[in-house]
Structure formats: structure tokens, C-alpha cells
mmCIF file of C-alpha atoms in Angstrom:
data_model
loop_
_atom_site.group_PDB
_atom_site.id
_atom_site.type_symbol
_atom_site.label_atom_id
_atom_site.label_comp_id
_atom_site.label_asym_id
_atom_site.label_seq_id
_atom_site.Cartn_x
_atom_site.Cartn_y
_atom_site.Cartn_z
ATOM 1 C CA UNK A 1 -33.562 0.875 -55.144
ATOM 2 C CA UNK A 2 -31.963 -1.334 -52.295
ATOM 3 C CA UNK A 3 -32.244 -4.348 -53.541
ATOM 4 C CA UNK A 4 -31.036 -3.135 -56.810
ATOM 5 C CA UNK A 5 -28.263 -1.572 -55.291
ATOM 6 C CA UNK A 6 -27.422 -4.825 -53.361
ATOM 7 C CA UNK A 7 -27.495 -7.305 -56.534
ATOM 8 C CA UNK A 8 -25.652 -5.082 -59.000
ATOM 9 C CA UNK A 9 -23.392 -2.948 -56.664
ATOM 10 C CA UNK A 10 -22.677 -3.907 -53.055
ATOM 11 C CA UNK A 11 -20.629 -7.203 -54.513
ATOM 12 C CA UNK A 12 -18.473 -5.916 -56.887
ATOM 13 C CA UNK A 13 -17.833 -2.841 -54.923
ATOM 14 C CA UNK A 14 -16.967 -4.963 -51.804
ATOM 15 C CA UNK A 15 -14.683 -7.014 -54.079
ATOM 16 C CA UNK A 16 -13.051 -3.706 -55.019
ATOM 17 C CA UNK A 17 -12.680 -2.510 -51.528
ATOM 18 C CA UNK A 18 -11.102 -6.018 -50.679
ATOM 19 C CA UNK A 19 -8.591 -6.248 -53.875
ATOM 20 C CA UNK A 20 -7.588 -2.851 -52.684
ATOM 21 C CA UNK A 21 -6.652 -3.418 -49.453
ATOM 22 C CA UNK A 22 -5.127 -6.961 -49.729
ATOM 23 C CA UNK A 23 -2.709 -5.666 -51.865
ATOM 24 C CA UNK A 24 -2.210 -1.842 -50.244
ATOM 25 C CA UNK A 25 -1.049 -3.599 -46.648
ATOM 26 C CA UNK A 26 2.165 -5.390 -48.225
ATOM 27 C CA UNK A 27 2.307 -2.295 -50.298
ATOM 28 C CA UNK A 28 3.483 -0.490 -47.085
ATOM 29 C CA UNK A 29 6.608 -2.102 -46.596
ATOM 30 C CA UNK A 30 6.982 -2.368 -50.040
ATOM 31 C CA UNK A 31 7.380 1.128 -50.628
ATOM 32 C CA UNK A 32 9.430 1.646 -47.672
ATOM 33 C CA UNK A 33 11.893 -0.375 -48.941
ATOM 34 C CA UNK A 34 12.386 0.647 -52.259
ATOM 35 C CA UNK A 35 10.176 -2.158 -53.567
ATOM 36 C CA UNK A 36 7.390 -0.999 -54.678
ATOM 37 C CA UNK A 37 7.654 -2.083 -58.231
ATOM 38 C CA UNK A 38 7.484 -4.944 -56.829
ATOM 39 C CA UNK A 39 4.043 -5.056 -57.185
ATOM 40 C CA UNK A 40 3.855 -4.031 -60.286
ATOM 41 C CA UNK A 41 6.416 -7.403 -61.296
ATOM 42 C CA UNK A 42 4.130 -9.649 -59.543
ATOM 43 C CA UNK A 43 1.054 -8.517 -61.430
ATOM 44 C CA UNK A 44 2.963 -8.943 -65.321
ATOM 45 C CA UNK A 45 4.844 -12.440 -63.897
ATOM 46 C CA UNK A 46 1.466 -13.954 -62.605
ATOM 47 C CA UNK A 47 -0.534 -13.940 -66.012
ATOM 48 C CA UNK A 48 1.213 -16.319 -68.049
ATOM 49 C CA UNK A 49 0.706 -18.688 -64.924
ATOM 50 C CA UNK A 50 -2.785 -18.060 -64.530
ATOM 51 C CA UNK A 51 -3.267 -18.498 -68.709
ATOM 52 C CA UNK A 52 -1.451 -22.027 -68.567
ATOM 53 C CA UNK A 53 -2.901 -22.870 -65.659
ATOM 54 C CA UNK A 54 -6.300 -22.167 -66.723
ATOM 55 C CA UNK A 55 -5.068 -24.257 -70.415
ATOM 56 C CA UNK A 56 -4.715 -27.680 -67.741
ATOM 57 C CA UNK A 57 -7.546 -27.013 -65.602
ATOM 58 C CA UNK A 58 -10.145 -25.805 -67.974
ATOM 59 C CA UNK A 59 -11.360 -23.362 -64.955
ATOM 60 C CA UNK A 60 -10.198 -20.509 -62.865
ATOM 61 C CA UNK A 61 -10.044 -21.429 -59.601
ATOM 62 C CA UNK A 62 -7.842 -20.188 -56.705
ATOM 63 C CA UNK A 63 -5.340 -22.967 -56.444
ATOM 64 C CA UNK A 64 -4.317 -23.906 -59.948
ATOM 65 C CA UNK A 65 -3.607 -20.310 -60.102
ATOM 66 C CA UNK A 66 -1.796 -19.802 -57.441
ATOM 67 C CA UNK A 67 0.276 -23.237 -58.351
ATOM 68 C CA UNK A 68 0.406 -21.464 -61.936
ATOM 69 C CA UNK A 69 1.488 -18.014 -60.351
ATOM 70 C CA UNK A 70 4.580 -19.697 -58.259
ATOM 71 C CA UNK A 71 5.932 -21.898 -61.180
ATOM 72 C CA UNK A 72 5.604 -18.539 -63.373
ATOM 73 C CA UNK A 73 7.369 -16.336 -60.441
ATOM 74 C CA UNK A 74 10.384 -18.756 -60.406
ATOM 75 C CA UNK A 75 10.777 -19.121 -64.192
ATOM 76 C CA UNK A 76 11.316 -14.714 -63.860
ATOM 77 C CA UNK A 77 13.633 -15.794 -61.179
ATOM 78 C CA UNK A 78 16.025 -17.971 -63.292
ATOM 79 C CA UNK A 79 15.437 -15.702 -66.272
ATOM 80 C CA UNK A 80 16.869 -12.659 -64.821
ATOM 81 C CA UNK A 81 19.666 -14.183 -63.227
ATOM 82 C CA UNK A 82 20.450 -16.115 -66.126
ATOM 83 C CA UNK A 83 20.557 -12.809 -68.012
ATOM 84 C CA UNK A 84 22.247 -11.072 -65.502
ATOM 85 C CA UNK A 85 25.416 -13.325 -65.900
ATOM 86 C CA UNK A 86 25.287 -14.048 -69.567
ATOM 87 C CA UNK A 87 24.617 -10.344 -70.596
ATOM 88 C CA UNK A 88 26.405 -8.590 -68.121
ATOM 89 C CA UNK A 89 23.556 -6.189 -67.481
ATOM 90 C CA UNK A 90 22.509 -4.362 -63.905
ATOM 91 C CA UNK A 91 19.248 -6.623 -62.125
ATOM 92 C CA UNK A 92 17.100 -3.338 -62.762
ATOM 93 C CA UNK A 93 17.153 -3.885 -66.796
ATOM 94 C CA UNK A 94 17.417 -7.754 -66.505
ATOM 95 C CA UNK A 95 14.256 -7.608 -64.500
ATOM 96 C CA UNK A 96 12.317 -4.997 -66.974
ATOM 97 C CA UNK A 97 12.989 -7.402 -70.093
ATOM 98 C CA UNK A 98 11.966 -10.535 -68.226
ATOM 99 C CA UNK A 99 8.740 -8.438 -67.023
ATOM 100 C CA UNK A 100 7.447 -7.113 -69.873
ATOM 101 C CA UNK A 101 8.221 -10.470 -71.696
ATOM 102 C CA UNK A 102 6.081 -12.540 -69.632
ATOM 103 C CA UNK A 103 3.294 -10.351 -69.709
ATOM 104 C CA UNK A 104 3.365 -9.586 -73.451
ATOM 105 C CA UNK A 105 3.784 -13.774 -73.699
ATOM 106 C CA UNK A 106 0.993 -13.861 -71.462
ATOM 107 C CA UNK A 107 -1.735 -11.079 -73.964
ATOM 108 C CA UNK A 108 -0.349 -13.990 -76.636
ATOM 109 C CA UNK A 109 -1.286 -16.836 -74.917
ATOM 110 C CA UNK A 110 -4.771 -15.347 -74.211
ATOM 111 C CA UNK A 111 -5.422 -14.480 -77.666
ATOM 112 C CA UNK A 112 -4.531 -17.804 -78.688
ATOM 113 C CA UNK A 113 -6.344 -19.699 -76.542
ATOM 114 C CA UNK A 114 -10.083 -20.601 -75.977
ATOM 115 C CA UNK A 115 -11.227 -18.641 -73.247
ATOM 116 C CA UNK A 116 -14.992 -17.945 -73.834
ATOM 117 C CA UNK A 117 -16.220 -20.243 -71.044
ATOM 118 C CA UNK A 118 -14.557 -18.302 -68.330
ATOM 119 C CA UNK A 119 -14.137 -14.503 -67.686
ATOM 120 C CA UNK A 120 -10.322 -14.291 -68.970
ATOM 121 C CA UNK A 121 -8.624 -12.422 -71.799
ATOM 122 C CA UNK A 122 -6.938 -9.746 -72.962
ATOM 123 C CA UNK A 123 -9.567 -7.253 -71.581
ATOM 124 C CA UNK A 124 -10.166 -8.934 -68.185
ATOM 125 C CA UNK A 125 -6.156 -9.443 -67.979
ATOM 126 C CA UNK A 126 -6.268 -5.226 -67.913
ATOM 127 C CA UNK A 127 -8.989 -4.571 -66.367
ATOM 128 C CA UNK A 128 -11.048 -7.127 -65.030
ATOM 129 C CA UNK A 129 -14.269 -8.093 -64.886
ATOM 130 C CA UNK A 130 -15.559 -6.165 -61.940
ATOM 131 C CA UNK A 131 -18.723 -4.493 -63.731
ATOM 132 C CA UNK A 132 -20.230 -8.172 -64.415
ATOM 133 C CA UNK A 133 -19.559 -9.559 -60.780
ATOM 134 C CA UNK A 134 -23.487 -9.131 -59.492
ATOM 135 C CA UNK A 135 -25.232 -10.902 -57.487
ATOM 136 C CA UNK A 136 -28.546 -12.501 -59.235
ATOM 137 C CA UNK A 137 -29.783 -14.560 -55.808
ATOM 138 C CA UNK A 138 -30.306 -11.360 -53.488
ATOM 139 C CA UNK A 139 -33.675 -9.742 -53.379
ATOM 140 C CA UNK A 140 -32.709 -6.981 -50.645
ATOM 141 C CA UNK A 141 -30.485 -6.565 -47.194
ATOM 142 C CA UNK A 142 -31.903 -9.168 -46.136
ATOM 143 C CA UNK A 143 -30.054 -11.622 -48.382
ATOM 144 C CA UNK A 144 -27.047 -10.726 -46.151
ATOM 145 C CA UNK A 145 -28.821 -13.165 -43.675
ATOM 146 C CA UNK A 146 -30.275 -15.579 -46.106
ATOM 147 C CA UNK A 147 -27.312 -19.131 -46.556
ATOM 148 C CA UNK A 148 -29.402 -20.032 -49.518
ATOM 149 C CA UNK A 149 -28.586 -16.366 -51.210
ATOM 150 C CA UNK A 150 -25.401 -16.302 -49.650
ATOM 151 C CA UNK A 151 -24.589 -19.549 -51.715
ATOM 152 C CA UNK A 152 -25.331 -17.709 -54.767
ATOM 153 C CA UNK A 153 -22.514 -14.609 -54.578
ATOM 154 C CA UNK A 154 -19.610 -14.028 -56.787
ATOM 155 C CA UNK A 155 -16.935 -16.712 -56.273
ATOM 156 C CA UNK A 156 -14.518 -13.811 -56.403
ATOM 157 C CA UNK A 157 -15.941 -12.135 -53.134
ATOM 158 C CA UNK A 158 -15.333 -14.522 -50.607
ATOM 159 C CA UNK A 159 -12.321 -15.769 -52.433
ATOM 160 C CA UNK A 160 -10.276 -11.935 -51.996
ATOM 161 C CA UNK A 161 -12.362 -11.685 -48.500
ATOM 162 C CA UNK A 162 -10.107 -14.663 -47.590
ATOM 163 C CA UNK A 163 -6.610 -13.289 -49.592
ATOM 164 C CA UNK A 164 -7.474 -10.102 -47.342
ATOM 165 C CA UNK A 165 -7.803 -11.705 -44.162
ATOM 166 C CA UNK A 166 -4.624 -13.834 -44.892
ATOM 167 C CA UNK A 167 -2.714 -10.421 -45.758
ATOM 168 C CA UNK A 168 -4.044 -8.471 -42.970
ATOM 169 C CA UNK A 169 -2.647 -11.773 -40.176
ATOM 170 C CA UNK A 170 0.422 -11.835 -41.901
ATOM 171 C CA UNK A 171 0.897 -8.013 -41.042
ATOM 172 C CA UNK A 172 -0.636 -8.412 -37.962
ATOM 173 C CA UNK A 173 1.548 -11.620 -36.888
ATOM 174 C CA UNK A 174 5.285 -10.111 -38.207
ATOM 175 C CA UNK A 175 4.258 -6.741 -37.541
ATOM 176 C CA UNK A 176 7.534 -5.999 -35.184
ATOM 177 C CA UNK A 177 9.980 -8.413 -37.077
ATOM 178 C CA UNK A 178 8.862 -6.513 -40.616
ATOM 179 C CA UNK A 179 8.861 -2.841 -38.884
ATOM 180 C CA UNK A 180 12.451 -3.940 -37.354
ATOM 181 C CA UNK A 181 13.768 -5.137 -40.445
ATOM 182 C CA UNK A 182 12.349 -2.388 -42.921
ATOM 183 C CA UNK A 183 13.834 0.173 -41.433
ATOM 184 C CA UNK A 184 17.185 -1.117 -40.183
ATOM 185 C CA UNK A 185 18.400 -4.575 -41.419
ATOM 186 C CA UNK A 186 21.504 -4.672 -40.222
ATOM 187 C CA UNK A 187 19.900 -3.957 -36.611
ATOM 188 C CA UNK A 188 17.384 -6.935 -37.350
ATOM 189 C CA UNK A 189 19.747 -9.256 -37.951
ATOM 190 C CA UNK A 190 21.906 -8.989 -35.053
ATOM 191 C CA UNK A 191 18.748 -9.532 -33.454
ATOM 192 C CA UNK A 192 18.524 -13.226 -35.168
ATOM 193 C CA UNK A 193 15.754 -12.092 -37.601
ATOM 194 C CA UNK A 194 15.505 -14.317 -40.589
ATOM 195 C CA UNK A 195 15.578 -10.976 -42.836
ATOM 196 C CA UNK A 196 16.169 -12.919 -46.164
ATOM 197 C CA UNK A 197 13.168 -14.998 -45.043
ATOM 198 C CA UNK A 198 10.796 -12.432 -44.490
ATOM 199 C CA UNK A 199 11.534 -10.419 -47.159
ATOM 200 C CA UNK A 200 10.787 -13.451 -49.396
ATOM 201 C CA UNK A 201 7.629 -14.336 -47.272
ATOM 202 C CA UNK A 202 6.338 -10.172 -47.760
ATOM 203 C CA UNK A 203 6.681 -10.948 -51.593
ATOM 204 C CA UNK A 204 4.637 -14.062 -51.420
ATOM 205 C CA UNK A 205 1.657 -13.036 -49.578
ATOM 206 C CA UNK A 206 1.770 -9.405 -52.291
ATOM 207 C CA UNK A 207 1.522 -12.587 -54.581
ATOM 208 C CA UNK A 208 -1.300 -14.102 -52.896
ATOM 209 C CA UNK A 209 -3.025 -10.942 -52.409
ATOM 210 C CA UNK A 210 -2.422 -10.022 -56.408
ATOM 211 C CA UNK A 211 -3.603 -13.606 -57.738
ATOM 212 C CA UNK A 212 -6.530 -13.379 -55.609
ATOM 213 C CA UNK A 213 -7.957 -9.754 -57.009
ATOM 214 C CA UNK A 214 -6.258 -10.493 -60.550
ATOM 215 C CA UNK A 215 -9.033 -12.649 -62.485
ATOM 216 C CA UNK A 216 -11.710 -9.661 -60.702
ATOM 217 C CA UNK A 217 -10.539 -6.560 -60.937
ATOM 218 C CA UNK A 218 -7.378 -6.513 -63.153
ATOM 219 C CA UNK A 219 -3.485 -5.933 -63.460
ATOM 220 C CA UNK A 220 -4.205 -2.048 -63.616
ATOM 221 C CA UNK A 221 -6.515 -1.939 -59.980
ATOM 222 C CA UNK A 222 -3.264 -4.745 -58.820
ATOM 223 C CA UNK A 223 -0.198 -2.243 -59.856
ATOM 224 C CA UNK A 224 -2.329 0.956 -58.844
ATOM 225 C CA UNK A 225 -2.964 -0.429 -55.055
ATOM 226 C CA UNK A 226 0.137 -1.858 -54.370
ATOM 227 C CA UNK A 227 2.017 1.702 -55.272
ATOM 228 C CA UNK A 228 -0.861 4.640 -54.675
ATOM 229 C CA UNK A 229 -2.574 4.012 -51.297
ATOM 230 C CA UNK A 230 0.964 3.643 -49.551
ATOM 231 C CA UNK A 231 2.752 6.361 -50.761
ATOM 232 C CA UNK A 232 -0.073 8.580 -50.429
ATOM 233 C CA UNK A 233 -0.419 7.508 -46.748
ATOM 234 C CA UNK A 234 3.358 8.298 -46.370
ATOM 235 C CA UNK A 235 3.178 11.989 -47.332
ATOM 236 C CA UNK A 236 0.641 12.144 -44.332
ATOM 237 C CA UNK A 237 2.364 10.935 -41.842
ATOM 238 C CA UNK A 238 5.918 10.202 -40.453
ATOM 239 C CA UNK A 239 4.423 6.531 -38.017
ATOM 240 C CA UNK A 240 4.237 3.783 -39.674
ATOM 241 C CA UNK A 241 1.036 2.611 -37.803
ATOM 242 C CA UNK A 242 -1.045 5.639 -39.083
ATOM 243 C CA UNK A 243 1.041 5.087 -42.252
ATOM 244 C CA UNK A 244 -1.614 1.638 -42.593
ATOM 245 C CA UNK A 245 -4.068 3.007 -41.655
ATOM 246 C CA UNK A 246 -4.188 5.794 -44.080
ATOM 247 C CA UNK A 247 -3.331 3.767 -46.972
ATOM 248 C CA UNK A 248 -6.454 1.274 -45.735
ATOM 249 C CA UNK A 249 -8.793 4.607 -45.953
ATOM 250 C CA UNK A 250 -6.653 5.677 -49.425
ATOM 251 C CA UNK A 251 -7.618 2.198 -50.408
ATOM 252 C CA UNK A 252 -11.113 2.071 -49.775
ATOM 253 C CA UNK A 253 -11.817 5.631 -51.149
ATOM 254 C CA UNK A 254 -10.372 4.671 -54.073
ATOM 255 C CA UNK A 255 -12.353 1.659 -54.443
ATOM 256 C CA UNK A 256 -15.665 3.091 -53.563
ATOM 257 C CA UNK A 257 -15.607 6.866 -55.525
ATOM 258 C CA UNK A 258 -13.695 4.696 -58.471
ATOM 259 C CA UNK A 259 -17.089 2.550 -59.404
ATOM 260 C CA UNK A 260 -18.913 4.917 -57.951
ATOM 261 C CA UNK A 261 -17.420 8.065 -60.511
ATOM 262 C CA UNK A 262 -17.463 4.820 -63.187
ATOM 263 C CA UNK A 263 -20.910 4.029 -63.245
ATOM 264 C CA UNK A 264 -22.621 7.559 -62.951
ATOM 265 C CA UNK A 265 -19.340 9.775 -63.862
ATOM 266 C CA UNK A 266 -20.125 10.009 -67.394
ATOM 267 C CA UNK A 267 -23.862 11.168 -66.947
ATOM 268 C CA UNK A 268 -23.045 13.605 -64.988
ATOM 269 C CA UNK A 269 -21.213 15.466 -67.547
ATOM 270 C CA UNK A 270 -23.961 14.076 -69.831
ATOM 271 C CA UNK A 271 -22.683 11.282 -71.282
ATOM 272 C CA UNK A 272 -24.484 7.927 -72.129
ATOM 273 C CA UNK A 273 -21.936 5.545 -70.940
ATOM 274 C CA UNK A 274 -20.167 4.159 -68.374
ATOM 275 C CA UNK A 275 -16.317 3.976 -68.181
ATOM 276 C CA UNK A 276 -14.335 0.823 -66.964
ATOM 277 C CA UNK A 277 -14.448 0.608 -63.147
ATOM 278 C CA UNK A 278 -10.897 -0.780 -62.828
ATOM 279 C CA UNK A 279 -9.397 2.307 -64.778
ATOM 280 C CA UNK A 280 -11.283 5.105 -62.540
ATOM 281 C CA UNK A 281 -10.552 3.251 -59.658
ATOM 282 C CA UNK A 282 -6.857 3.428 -60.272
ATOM 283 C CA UNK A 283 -7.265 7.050 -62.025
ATOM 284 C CA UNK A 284 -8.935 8.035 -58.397
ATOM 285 C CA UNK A 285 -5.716 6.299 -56.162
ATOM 286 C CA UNK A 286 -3.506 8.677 -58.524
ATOM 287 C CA UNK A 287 -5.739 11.775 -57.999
ATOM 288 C CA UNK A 288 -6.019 11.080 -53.990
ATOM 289 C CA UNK A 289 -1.590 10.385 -54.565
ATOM 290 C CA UNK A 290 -1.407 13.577 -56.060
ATOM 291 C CA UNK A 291 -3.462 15.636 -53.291
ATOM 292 C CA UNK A 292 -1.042 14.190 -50.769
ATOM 293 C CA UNK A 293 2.104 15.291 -52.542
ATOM 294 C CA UNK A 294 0.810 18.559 -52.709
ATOM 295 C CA UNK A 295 -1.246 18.739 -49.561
ATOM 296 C CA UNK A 296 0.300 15.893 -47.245
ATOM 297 C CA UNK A 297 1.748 17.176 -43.791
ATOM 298 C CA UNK A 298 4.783 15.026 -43.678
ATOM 299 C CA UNK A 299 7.251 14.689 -47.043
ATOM 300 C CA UNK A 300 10.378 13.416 -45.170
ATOM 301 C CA UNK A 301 11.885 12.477 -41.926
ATOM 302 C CA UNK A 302 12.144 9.075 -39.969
ATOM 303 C CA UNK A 303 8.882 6.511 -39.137
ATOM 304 C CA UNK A 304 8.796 4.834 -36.113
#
């Protein structure tokens, strides 16, 4: 049972647990700024990137994506300004037609394209491929200390390890100049904080963290853990410290009753199969979202 457990579950449950915190940190101050679609922009820009990318390359690796992300995330840039001033419409519509656009162009770019050799389509664009990510070189916990096992796990694992240890320095390293400047802007600038700066750098590393866990787990687990996890953790507390915190423990519940409720869900209610991981894990973030709007301690008032 162990060693089954640790080929076929531990990896793509870690990788779950990893997506979903990379991308609920920046999802924080996201929220708390009004941003939080954000998220949810970055996820829909990134695919045609990662699609024409992948169309140059051949493979899916971490930095043709990202390359492929960035050139994709300033063509929605010029886009919605340029239909901003030609159209005359507000930024919140401009940035909804340019959104959906590039996604949908992305779903047609998949289906064109030849994309058997590598885990990417229409499917995996949704929802991943976090079900296939096991680990066929580990014969028990003791693997964990074996380099020749080691060199056999998931390329996605220690690639969104390393997105989540990137995200969680940024945080850690701007932690005052980001607190400052999220909650009074004006105050940070007298101060001589680079606000424009920072916002754009809290956008890029939501981007990092959203390429990283996009190929593995999905645009659904990407938009779901950017939003849920934060704004659950708000309605439970009014300190932004304990704010991450919670939405680190929001994250990794979700993550870990998700594939848990995915895999054996259905048979408990006597069913014969299982149900896509990426969907329950985001159906659990909403479920654990909703208990804190209606159960939360703190709905309002300032953060410190």
C-alpha cells in the first residue's frame, strides 16, 4: 500500500499542493487590491504562448514557455489599449474581449496542431494532466532517499517546487514595500516606493507561478487558487500575516481533499469512476470559500 501510494499519489498530490500555493501567495495582494481577476487574465493570456511556443520548440519545457507566456502577455497589453482608444470602451470590457480571445485562439491552435507527443490540448489546457503525473522509479519511502529514483520523478514536480520557492522569496523579500503599498499607495510613494514597479513585478511572478502549474494541473486549479484560498483567508481574519497563512492551509486543503474526494469520491457514493482531480480540487477551494463567508470571524474592517 505505501509504495503504491508513493508512485501513483504522493507526486501528483505534492504537485497539487505546490501549484496551489505558488499561485495563492500573489493571490493575497491580488485580492486586496481589487486584482484578483488578475489571475484569472494571466491563466487565458498564457495559453496561446505556451501553444506557439511548444509549435517552435517541439517540447514543453519551462523556458520556451515562459518566453512564450511574456511575448503573449504583451500582445494583451497592446490589444487592449489599442482597443481602448480606437473603440472608446472602459479597460474592464477592452480587457474581457482581448481575454477570452486569446484563450478561445489558444483551444484553436491546440486543436489544430500536433500535440500527441506531449501532454497538451484542449483537455490538459482545462484541466491538466495531474492524474497521469506518477512516479514509475519509486518502490517505497525509501525512494525519497534514493538520487537514482529521484532522477526518475515528474518533470513537473521539481519544476512548480522551484516556481513556489521563487513566489514564496518574492513575498518574503518585498513583504513591507507590497504590505505598504497595498494598502495605502499614496503613503508608499511619498516614501520613494517604486509602486508602478512592484505592482508590475507582483503580476509577473502570478505569471511565473501560473506557467509553472499550467501544463500540470490546468487553467481551472490556476484561476481557482489565485481567487479562493485568499479570499477565504480574508473572511477569517482582519492581519494580513494570518491572512497568508490561512490561504497557505486553504490552499493545501484544497489540494489534498480535491484528489483525495477525486480518486475515491465517486465510490463512495458507489460509483465506478473517478472524476477529474483539477475540477474537485477547485470545486473543494469554492466549498472551503463558501464556509468562510458564512462562518468566517472577520467580513470587514482594516488589515494591518
Amino acid at each position: 500500500m505505501g509504495s503504491e501510494f508513493v508512485s501513483l499519489s504522493l507526486p501528483p498530490m505534492l504537485i497539487g499542493i505546490f501549484a496551489a500555493i505558488a499561485c495563492a501567495l500573489p493571490g493575497n495582494f491580488l485580492v486586496l487590491r481589487k486584482q484578483a481577476l488578475i489571475g484569472d487574465a494571466i491563466s487565458h493570456v498564457v495559453l496561446p504562448g505556451i501553444v506557439v511556443a511548444f509549435l517552435f520548440t517541439g517540447t514543453v519545457t519551462t523556458w520556451p514557455m515562459m518566453i512564450g507566456a511574456a511575448v503573449a502577455a504583451l500582445v494583451a497589453v497592446i490589444l487592449i489599449e489599442a482597443i481602448q482608444r480606437l473603440g472608446k470602451i472602459e479597460p474592464g470590457a477592452a480587457m474581457g474581449v482581448v481575454f477570452t480571445s486569446m484563450f478561445a485562439a489558444g483551444v484553436l491552435l491546440l486543436e489544430r496542431s500536433d500535440t500527441s507527443s506531449v501532454h497538451l490540448d484542449v483537455e490538459h489546457a482545462l484541466m491538466g494532466n495531474l492524474e497521469s503525473l506518477i512516479w514509475l522509479d519509486a518502490f517505497g519511502w525509501s525512494s525519497l532517499l534514493d538520487p537514482e529514483a529521484l532522477a526518475g520523478l515528474p518533470p513537473e514536480l521539481p519544476r512548480i517546487f522551484i516556481a513556489m520557492v521563487g513566489v514564496i522569496a518574492f513575498i518574503w523579500i518585498f513583504w513591507r514595500p507590497l504590505k505598504i503599498s497595498t494598502f495605502d499607495e499614496g503613503f508608499a510613494q511619498v516614501m520613494g516606493m517604486q509602486t508602478g514597479a512592484l505592482g508590475l513585478a507582483l503580476v509577473a511572478i502570478s505569471a511565473v507561478a501560473a506557467v509553472a502549474a499550467f501544463d500540470a494541473v490546468g487553467s481551472i486549479i490556476v484561476i481557482a487558487m489565485f481567487i479562493c484560498p485568499p479570499a477565504a483567508a480574508r473572511l477569517m481574519t482582519n492581519r494580513l500575516g494570518r491572512q497568508v497563512g490561512w490561504s497557505v492551509v486553504f490552499a493545501i486543503l484544497s489540494a489534498v481533499f480535491g484528489y483525495v474526494f477525486a480518486g475515491y469520491g465517486p465510490m463512495w457514493f458507489g460509483g465506478q469512476d473517478s472524476v477529474s482531480a483539477a475540477g474537485m480540487i477547485a470545486t473543494v477551494s469554492g466549498v472551503i470559500l463558501a464556509l468562510a463567508a458564512l462562518f468566517g470571524p472577520a467580513r470587514g474592517g482594516s488589515q494591518a
